[in-house]
Each structure stands twice: as C-alpha cells, then as structure tokens.
Short mmCIF file of C-alpha atoms and ligand atoms in Angstrom, two decimals:
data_model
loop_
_atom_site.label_atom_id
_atom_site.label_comp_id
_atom_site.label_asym_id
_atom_site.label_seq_id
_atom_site.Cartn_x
_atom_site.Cartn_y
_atom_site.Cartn_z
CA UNK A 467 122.80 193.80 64.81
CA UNK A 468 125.32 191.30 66.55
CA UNK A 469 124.66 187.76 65.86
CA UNK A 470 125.06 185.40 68.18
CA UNK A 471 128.38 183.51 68.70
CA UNK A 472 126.83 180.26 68.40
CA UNK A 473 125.12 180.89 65.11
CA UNK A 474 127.83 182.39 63.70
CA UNK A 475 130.58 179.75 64.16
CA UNK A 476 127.63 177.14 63.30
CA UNK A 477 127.62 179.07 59.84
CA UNK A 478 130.91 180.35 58.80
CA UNK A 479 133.36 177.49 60.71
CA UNK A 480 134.18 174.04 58.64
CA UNK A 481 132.22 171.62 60.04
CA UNK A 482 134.62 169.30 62.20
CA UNK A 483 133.53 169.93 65.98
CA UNK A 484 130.78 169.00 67.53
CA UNK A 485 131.02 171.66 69.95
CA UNK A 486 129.56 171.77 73.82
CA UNK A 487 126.75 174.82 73.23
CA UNK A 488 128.95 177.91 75.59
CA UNK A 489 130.91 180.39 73.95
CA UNK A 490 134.18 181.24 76.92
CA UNK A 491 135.32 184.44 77.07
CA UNK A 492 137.52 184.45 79.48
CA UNK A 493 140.16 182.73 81.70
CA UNK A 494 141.80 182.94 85.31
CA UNK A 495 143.52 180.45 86.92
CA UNK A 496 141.28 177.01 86.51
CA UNK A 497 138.50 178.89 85.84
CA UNK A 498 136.81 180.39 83.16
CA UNK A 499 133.84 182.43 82.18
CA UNK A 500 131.35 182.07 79.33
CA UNK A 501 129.69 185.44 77.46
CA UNK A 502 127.01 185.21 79.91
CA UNK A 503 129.51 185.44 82.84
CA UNK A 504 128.66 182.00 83.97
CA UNK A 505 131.94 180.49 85.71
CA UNK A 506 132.92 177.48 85.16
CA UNK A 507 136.16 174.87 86.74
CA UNK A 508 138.27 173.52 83.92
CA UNK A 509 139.10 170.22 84.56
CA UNK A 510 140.41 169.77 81.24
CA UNK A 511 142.94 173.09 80.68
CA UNK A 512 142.16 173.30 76.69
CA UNK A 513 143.27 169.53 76.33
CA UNK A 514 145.93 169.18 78.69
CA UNK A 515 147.38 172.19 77.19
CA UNK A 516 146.90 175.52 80.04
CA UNK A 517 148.77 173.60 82.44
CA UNK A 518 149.70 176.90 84.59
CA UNK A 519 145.95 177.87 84.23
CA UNK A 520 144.77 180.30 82.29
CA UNK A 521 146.04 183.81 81.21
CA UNK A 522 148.66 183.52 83.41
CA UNK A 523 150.10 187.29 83.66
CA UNK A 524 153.36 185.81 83.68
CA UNK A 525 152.88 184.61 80.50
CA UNK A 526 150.82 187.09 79.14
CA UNK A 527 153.20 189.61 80.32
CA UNK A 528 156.35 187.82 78.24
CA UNK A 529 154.43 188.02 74.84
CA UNK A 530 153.00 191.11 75.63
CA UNK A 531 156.81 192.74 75.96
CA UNK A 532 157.66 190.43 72.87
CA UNK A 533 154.68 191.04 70.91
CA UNK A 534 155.71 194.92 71.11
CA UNK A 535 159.24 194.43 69.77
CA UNK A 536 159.50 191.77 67.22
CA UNK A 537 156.95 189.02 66.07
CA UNK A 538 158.21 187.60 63.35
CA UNK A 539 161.34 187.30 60.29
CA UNK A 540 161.47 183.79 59.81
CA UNK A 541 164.39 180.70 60.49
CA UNK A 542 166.51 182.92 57.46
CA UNK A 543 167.98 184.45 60.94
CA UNK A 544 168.27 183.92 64.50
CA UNK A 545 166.53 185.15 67.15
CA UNK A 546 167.35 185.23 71.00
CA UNK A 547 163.98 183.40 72.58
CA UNK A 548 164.14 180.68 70.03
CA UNK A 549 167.88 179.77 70.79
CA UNK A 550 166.70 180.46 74.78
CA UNK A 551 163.80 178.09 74.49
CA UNK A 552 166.23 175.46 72.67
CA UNK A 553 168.93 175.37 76.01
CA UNK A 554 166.25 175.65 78.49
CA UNK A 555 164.45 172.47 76.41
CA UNK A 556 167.54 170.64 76.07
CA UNK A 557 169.50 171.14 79.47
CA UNK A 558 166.42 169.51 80.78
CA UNK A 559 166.53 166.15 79.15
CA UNK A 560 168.45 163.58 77.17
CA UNK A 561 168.04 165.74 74.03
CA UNK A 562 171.22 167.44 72.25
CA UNK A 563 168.61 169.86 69.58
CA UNK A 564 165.60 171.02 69.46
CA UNK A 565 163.55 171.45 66.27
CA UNK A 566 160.35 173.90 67.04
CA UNK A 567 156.85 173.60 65.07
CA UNK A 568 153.67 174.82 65.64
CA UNK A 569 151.63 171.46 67.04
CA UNK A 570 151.96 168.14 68.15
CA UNK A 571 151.08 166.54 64.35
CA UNK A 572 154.03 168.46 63.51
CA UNK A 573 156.17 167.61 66.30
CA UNK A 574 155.67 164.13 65.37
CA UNK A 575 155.79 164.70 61.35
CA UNK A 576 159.64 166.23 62.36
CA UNK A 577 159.89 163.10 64.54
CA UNK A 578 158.96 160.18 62.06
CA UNK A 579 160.94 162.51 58.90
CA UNK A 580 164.54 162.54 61.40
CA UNK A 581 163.79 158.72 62.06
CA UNK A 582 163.56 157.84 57.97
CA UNK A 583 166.26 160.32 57.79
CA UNK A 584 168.82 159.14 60.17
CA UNK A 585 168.46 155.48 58.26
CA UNK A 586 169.03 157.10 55.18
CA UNK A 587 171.94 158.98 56.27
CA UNK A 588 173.09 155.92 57.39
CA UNK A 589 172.67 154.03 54.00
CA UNK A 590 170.50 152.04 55.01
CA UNK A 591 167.27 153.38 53.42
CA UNK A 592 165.41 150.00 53.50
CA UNK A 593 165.36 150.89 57.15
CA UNK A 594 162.16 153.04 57.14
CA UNK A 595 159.05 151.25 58.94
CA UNK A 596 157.81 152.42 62.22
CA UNK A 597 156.20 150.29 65.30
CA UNK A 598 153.28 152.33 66.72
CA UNK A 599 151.04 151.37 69.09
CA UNK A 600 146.96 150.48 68.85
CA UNK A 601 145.18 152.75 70.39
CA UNK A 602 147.71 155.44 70.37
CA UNK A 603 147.46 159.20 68.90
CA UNK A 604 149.58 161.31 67.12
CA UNK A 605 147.94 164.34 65.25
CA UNK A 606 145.46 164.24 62.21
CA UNK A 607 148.09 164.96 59.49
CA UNK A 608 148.61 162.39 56.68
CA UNK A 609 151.96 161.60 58.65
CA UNK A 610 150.37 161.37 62.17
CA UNK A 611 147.64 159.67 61.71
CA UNK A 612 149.37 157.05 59.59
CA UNK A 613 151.18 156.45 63.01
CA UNK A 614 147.96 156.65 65.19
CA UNK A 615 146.49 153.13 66.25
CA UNK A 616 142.75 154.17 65.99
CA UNK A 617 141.03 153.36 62.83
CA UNK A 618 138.24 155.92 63.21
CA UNK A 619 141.21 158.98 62.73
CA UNK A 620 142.04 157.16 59.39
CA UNK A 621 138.55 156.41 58.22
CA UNK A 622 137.94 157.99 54.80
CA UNK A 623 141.63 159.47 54.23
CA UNK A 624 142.84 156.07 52.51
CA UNK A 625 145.50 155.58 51.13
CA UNK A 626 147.35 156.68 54.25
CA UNK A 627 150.88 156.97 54.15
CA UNK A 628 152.92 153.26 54.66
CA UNK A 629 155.34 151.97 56.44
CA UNK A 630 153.41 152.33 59.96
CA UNK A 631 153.45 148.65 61.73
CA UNK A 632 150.54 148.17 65.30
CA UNK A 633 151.45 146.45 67.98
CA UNK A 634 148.99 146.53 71.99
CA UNK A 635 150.51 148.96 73.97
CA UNK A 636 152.08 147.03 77.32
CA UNK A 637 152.83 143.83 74.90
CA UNK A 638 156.76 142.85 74.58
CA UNK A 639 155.75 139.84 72.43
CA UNK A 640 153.37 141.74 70.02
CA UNK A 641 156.48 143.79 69.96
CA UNK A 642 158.95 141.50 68.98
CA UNK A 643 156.66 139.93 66.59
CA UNK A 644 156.48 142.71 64.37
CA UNK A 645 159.79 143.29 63.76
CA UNK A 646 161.27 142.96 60.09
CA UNK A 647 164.83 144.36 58.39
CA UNK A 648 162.76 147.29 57.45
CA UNK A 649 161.84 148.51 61.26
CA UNK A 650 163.70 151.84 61.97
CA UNK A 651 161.88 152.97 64.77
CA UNK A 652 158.99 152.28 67.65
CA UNK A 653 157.22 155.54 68.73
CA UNK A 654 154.75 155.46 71.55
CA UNK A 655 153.05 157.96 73.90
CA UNK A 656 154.85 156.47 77.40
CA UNK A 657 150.99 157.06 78.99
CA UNK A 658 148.56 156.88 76.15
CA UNK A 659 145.92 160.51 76.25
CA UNK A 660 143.48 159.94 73.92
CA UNK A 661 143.41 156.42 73.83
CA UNK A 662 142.11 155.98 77.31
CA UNK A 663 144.36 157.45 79.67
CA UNK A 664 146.55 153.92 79.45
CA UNK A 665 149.80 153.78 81.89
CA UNK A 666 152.51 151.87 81.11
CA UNK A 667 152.91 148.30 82.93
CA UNK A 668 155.69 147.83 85.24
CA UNK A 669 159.34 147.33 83.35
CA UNK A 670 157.55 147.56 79.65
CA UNK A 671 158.99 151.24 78.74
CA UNK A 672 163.10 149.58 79.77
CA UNK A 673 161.90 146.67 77.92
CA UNK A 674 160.88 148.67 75.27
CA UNK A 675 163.95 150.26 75.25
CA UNK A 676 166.20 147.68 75.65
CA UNK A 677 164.32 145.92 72.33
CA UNK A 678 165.65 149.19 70.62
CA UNK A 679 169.05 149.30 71.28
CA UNK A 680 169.04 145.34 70.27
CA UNK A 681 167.67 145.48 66.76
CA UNK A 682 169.21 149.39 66.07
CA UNK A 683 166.08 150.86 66.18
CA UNK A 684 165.15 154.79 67.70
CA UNK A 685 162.38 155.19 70.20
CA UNK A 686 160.50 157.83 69.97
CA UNK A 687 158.38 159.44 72.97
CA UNK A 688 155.43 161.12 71.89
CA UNK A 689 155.45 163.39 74.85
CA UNK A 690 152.83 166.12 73.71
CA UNK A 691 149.75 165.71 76.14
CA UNK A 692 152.19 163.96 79.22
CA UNK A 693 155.11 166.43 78.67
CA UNK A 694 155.65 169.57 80.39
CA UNK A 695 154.72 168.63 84.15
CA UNK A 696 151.34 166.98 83.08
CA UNK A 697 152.52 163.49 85.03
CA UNK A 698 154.29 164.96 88.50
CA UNK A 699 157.50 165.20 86.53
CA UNK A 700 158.71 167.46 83.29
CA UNK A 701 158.63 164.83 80.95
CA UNK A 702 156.53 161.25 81.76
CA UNK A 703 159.37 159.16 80.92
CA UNK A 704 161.41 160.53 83.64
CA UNK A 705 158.76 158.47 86.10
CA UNK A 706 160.48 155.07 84.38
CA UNK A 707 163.87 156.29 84.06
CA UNK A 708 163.99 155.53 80.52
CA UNK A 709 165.02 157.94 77.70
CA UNK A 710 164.05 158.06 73.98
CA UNK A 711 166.05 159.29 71.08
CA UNK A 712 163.61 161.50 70.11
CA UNK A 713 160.75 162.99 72.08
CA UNK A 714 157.89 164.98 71.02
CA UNK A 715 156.42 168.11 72.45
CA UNK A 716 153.17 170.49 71.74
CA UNK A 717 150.49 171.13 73.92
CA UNK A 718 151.25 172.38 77.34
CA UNK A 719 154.74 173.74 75.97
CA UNK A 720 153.90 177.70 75.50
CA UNK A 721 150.88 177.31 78.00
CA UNK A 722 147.97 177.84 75.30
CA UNK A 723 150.05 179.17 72.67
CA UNK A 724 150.38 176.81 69.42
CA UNK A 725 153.95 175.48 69.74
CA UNK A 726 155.45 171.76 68.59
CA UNK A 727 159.30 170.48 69.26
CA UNK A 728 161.08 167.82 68.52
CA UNK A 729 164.35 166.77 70.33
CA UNK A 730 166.59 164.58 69.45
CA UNK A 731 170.12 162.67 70.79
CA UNK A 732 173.03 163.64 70.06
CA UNK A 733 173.29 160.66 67.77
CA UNK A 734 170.22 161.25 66.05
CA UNK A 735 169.96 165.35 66.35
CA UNK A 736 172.49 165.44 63.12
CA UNK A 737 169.33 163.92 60.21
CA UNK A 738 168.22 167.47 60.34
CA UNK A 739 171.03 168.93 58.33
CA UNK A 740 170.21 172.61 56.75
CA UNK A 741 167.21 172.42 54.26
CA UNK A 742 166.25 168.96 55.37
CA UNK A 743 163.28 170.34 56.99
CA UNK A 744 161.32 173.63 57.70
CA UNK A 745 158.91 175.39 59.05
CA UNK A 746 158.05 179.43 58.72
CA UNK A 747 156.28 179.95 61.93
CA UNK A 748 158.45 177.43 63.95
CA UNK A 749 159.89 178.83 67.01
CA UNK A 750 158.51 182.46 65.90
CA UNK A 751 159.59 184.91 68.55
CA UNK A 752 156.63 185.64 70.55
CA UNK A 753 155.45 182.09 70.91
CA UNK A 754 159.41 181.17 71.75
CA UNK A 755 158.87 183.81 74.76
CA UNK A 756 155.61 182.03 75.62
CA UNK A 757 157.43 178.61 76.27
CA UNK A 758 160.21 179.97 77.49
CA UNK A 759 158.21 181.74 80.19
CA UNK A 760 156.40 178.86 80.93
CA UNK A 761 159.40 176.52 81.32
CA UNK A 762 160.81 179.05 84.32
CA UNK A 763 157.60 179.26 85.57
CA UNK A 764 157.27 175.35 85.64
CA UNK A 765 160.76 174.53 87.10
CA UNK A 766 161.06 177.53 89.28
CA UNK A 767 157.87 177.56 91.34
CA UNK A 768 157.39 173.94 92.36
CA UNK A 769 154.67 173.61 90.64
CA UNK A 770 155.01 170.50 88.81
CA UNK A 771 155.78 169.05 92.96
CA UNK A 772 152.13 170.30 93.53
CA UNK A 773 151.06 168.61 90.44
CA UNK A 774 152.35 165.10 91.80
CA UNK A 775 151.10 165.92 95.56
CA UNK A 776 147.25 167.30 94.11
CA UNK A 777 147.07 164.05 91.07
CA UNK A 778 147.57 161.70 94.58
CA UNK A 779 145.06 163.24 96.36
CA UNK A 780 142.73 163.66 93.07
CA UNK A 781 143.17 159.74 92.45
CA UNK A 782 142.32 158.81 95.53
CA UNK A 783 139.60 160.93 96.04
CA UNK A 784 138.43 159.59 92.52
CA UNK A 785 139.02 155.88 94.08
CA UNK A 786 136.18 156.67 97.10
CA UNK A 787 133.97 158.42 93.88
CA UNK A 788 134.62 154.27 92.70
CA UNK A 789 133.89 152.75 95.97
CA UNK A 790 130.51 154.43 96.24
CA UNK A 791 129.33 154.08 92.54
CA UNK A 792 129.57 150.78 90.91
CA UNK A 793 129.13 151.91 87.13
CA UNK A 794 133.07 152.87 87.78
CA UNK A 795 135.05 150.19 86.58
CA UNK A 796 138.58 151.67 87.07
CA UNK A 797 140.33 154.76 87.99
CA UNK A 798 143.75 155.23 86.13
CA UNK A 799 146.06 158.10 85.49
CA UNK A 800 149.39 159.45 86.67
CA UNK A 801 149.76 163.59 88.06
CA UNK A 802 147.08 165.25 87.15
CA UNK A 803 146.24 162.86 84.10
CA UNK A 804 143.14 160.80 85.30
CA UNK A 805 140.90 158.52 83.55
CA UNK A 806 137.99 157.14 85.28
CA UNK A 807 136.60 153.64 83.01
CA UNK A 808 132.71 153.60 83.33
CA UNK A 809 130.41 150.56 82.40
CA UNK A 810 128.93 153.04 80.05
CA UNK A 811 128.88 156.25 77.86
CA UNK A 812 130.49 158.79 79.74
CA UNK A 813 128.83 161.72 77.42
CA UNK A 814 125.61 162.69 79.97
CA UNK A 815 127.87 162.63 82.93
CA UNK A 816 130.07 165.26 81.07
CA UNK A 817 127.04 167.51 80.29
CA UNK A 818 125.51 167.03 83.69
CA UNK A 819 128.97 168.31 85.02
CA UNK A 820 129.04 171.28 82.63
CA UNK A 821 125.24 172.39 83.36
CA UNK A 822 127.03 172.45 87.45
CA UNK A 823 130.36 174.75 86.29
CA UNK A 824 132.93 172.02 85.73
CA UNK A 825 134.34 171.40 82.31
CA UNK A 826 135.71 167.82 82.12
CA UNK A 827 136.20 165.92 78.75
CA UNK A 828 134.96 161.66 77.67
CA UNK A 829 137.06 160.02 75.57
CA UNK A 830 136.56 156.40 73.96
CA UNK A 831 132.40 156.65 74.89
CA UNK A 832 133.24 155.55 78.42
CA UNK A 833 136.25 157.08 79.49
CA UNK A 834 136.18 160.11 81.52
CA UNK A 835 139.46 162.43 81.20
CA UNK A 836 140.45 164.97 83.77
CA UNK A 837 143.60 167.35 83.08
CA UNK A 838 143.33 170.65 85.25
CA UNK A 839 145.52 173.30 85.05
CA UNK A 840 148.45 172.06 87.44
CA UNK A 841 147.56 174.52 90.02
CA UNK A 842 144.22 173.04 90.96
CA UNK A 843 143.56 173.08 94.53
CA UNK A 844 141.96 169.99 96.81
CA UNK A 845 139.37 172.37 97.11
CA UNK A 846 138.45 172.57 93.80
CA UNK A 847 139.15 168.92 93.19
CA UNK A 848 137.00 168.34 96.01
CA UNK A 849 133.79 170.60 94.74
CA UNK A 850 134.33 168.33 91.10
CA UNK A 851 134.40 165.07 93.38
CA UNK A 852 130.92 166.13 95.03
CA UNK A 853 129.89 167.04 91.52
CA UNK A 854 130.07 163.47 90.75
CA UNK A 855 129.07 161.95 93.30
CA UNK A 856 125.76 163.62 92.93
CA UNK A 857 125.55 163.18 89.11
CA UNK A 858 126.79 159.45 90.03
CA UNK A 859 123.75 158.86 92.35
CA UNK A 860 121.02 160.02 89.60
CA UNK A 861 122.45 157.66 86.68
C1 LIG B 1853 147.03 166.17 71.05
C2 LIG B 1853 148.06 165.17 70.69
C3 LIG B 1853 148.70 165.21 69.45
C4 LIG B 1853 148.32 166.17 68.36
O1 LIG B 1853 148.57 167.48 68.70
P1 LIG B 1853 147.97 168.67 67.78
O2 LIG B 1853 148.60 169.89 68.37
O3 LIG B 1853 146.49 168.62 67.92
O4 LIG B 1853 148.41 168.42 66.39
C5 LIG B 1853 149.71 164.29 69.21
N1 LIG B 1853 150.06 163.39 70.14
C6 LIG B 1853 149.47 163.32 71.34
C7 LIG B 1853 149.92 162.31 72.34
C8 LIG B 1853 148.44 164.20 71.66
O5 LIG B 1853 147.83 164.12 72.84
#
C-alpha cells in the first residue's frame, strides 16, 4: 500500500517546515506540476534559486554526461569543472579565487573565517568583529546566524557565536557609530531577501565602501539570493558600481543544485592557505558542471538582459496592482526581485494565489516576495497580476 506523500514526510521528516499542503513532482520552465498533475506558475523559482527555470535540459544534460563519468574523489585532487567553474566565476568579477561549498550558510561561514583570518595573518588578531546589518540574513549555522540581524533566527540557540556588531541597513551614522579597534569587517546583502526585499539608498553601498577602505576594514557582499542575474545584472553590486573584497554565492549558482562560493580579492584570496579550511563535497564534479552550465547559459543567451527588461515591466505592472488596491503600501525590488509591503499579513493572499496555480512566497507577515525563474514572460507576469487583482478585490 503507498502512503501518501503528505503523511509520510509529516511522519518521518524533522519537524522544521511548515509546509504549503502539495507535493511537486515536476518542473518545466516556470512551471511546475504537483502529483495530481495540477500546474502551477512559480513565482518564487525554489527561493530565488531556479533562475533559468526548471529542469532546464541544458543543465540536466551537463550533469547527466558528468554524473556518468565521475561524481566524486574529493579536494585531495583536482578536477577539470571545479577549476572551470573557478575562471568562469572569477573572470566575471573583482574576485582573484574562488572557494566552493555546498550553501549559502557556508558561503558565508568561508566568508566571515577568511575575514578573521586575513587579520590574523596580518597580526593583528584583535581585529576580529564584524558589522552586520538588522534585518539582514545569512544562513542558520551557528556562524550565519550570529551575523543575521533578525532575532527570531537566533531565538533559542544562545550563546551564539560573538563578535557580530548591528547596525540599520541604509544608515552611514549607525555605521560609523559602531566602529571599535576590534572591527575587521562589514558584511551586508547589497539588496536585503529575506528581510523585506530592502534596496539600497542612493550613494550608501560607495559610502559603505569608502568607510572600509578608511578604517582597514573588508566588505563583504552577501550575494547568495541577488547573485547570479537575480537583479538585471550578474552580481547586484554591479548596479552601484561598487566592489567587495569578498562576495558570497549559493542559491541560483548551479540552477537548483546545492552549491556555495566564496570569492575573494586578490589581497584577501591568500587567508585561505592549504588546510585553513575544507569542505568534502565542495565543488564536487557534477554540481561544478551544474554551475558551470548555468554560468554559459546565463552570460551567453541574454537572459539576465530579459531579466532587467521583464523585472521593469513586472514592477510597474505591480505599481497599477498598488494604484487600484489601497492595502498596498509599497512596491520595491530590483530585476526580477519584487517585494510588494501590504498593511497586513500577506499569508491568505499567498494561499488564495496557490489555490489559482501561482506559487509566490510572504516574508516578514506582510511582505509579499516574487522571484520567477528569469525567463518569465509578460504573459505570465500578466496572468499573476490579474491573479491579484482579483484576490486584492475580495480582501
Ligand atoms: C538563502 C540565503 C542564505 C542561506 O543560504 P542556505 O543555502 O539556505 O544556507 C544566506 N544569505 C542570503 C542572502 C540568503 O538569501
């Protein structure tokens, strides 16, 4: 007798998701099908993370062909997608290394140990304390969510490790006010995800930087949710023409695959000496073919100039959505990141759109969070937009 899905996760699965009650099957595009064969738009690609849509035969095709001819021996020796990954990675940014992982909490564990470690190299090991942002998020290991700004992450995990310092994102003074001998480092998502979809004001990011390079501190771009063409451009911080030190990556990176990386400078890239940090599965074979695939795919096709073209239209179409319902208090977002601020819980409007075939995501009670696969169409955006509006009217 088959039990059903449902019951059996509810059973044998730890406890930490309070899951929407579907069980998907399958993917296509920006769509994707439950066990019923109900289809469904997905507004929210896995958490910003399918951002060429899903089961993209490219894709599938690369660690297919991989898959079949090696999998797996470890960082003991190299491997040729790993060290292709690393050029395509770095030839695209200000970065000199890559270090691969296998999430964004790891990405950013790798980021905060080079930080302490470049200090310490240094000798100057009094130099360890970080600036992080309220409201910010950074994974749910001890590490990361010592960084994060959200006390709710923390809550029950005390002590957490120290040596993390919260300032308002968008707040030079806040900034400046928390600095002490011991700063090393300010890390900050350059558009805040999970905090509220939260840009960055005009000139803070330069000012940011420029605050840095005054007090010989690193900035470090937590770049796992706006990375990889998310924004209209590879990397957010290429929108303010400001690069970090060190940037992290997870998410969208191998298109649905689990993959982290960490890059660093050419100044900072030599903290991670050999044995000064590991991981087994990091930049495993297949999962290196993954990303790698998904970089060409990303930079050869133009999709990340449709991504910039379709978040305009989406925003503005979500601007009329604001016009015509007044429990919408703002409409934010940058590509084909969106956050639309409601005078309320956002939680019923995100079931009422899932019970009409469109997955979208609420973050913070009230905030509603749309990240499509970067090939969404202004059809499809406009099918979600009548969604709402219709959901909208019956609030
Ligand atoms: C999702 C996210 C993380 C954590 O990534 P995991 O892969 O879940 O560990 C870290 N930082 C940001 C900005 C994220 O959006």
């Amino acid at each position: 007798m088959t039990i059903e899905t449902k019951k059996l996760a509810d059973t044998y699965i730890a406890g930490t998701y309070a899951r929407f009650p579907i069980v998907l099957a399958k993917g296509s595009g920006c769509n994707v099908w439950d066990e019923e064969g109900r289809q469904y738009t997905d507004f929210i690609a896995g958490i910003a993370v399918c951002n060429l849509g899903h089961a993209h035969p490219r894709v599938a095709q690369a660690v297919s062909d991989q898959a079949g001819t090696l999998c797996h021996v470890s960082n003991l020796y190299y491997t040729r997608p790993q060290a292709e990954l690393a050029r395509a990675l770095v030839e695209r940014c200000f970065a000199a290394r890559a270090f691969f992982c296998n999430s964004g909490a790891e990405a950013n564990e790798a980021a905060i140990k080079i930080t302490r470690k470049y200090f310490s190299d240094r000798k100057q090991p009094e130099k360890f304390r970080i600036i992080s942002m309220r409201q910010s998020f950074h994974g749910r290991t001890m590490a990361a969510l010592s960084a994060t700004g959200q006390d709710k992450i923390k809550q029950g995990f005390d002590p957490v490790l120290s040596g993390f310092d919260f300032v308002p994102f968008n707040d030079m003074a806040a900034l400046e006010n928390a600095l002490t001998p011991e700063t090393c480092g300010v890390m900050l998502e350059p558009v805040q995800g999970e905090g509220g979809v939260v840009c960055p004001a005009e000139g803070y990011l330069d000012a940011v930087r420029d605050f840095c390079d005054r007090h010989d501190l690193l900035l470090i771009f937590d770049e796992v949710q706006t990375g990889m063409g998310r924004t209209g451009k590879l990397f957010a911080h290429e929108h303010f023409k400001v690069a970090p030190d060190v940037m992290t990556l997870a998410k969208a990176l191998a298109n649905g695959f689990p993959m982290g990386a960490m890059l660093a400078s050419e100044r900072v890239a030599p903290a991670f000496s050999p044995g000064a940090h590991a991981s087994t599965f990091g930049g495993t074979p297949v999962i290196s073919a993954a990303a790698l695939e998904t970089v060409r795919i990303l930079t050869e096709e133009g999709i990340i100039a449709q991504c910039a073209a379709n978040g305009d239209y989406f925003k503005k179409r979500l601007a009329w959505l604001q016009e015509r319902h007044t429990c919408i208090e703002d409409v934010r977002g940058i590509g084909l990141l969106c956050g639309v601020k409601l005078d309320r819980p956002g939680s019923k409007i995100v079931t009422a759109c899932l019970e009409r075939g469109f997955l979208i995501n609420c973050i913070q009670e009230n905030i509603l969070r749309f990240a499509p696969p970067l090939i969404v169409t202004p059809a499809e955006i406009d099918a979600l937009i009548e969604c709402l509006d219709q959901i909208l009217q019956t609030l």
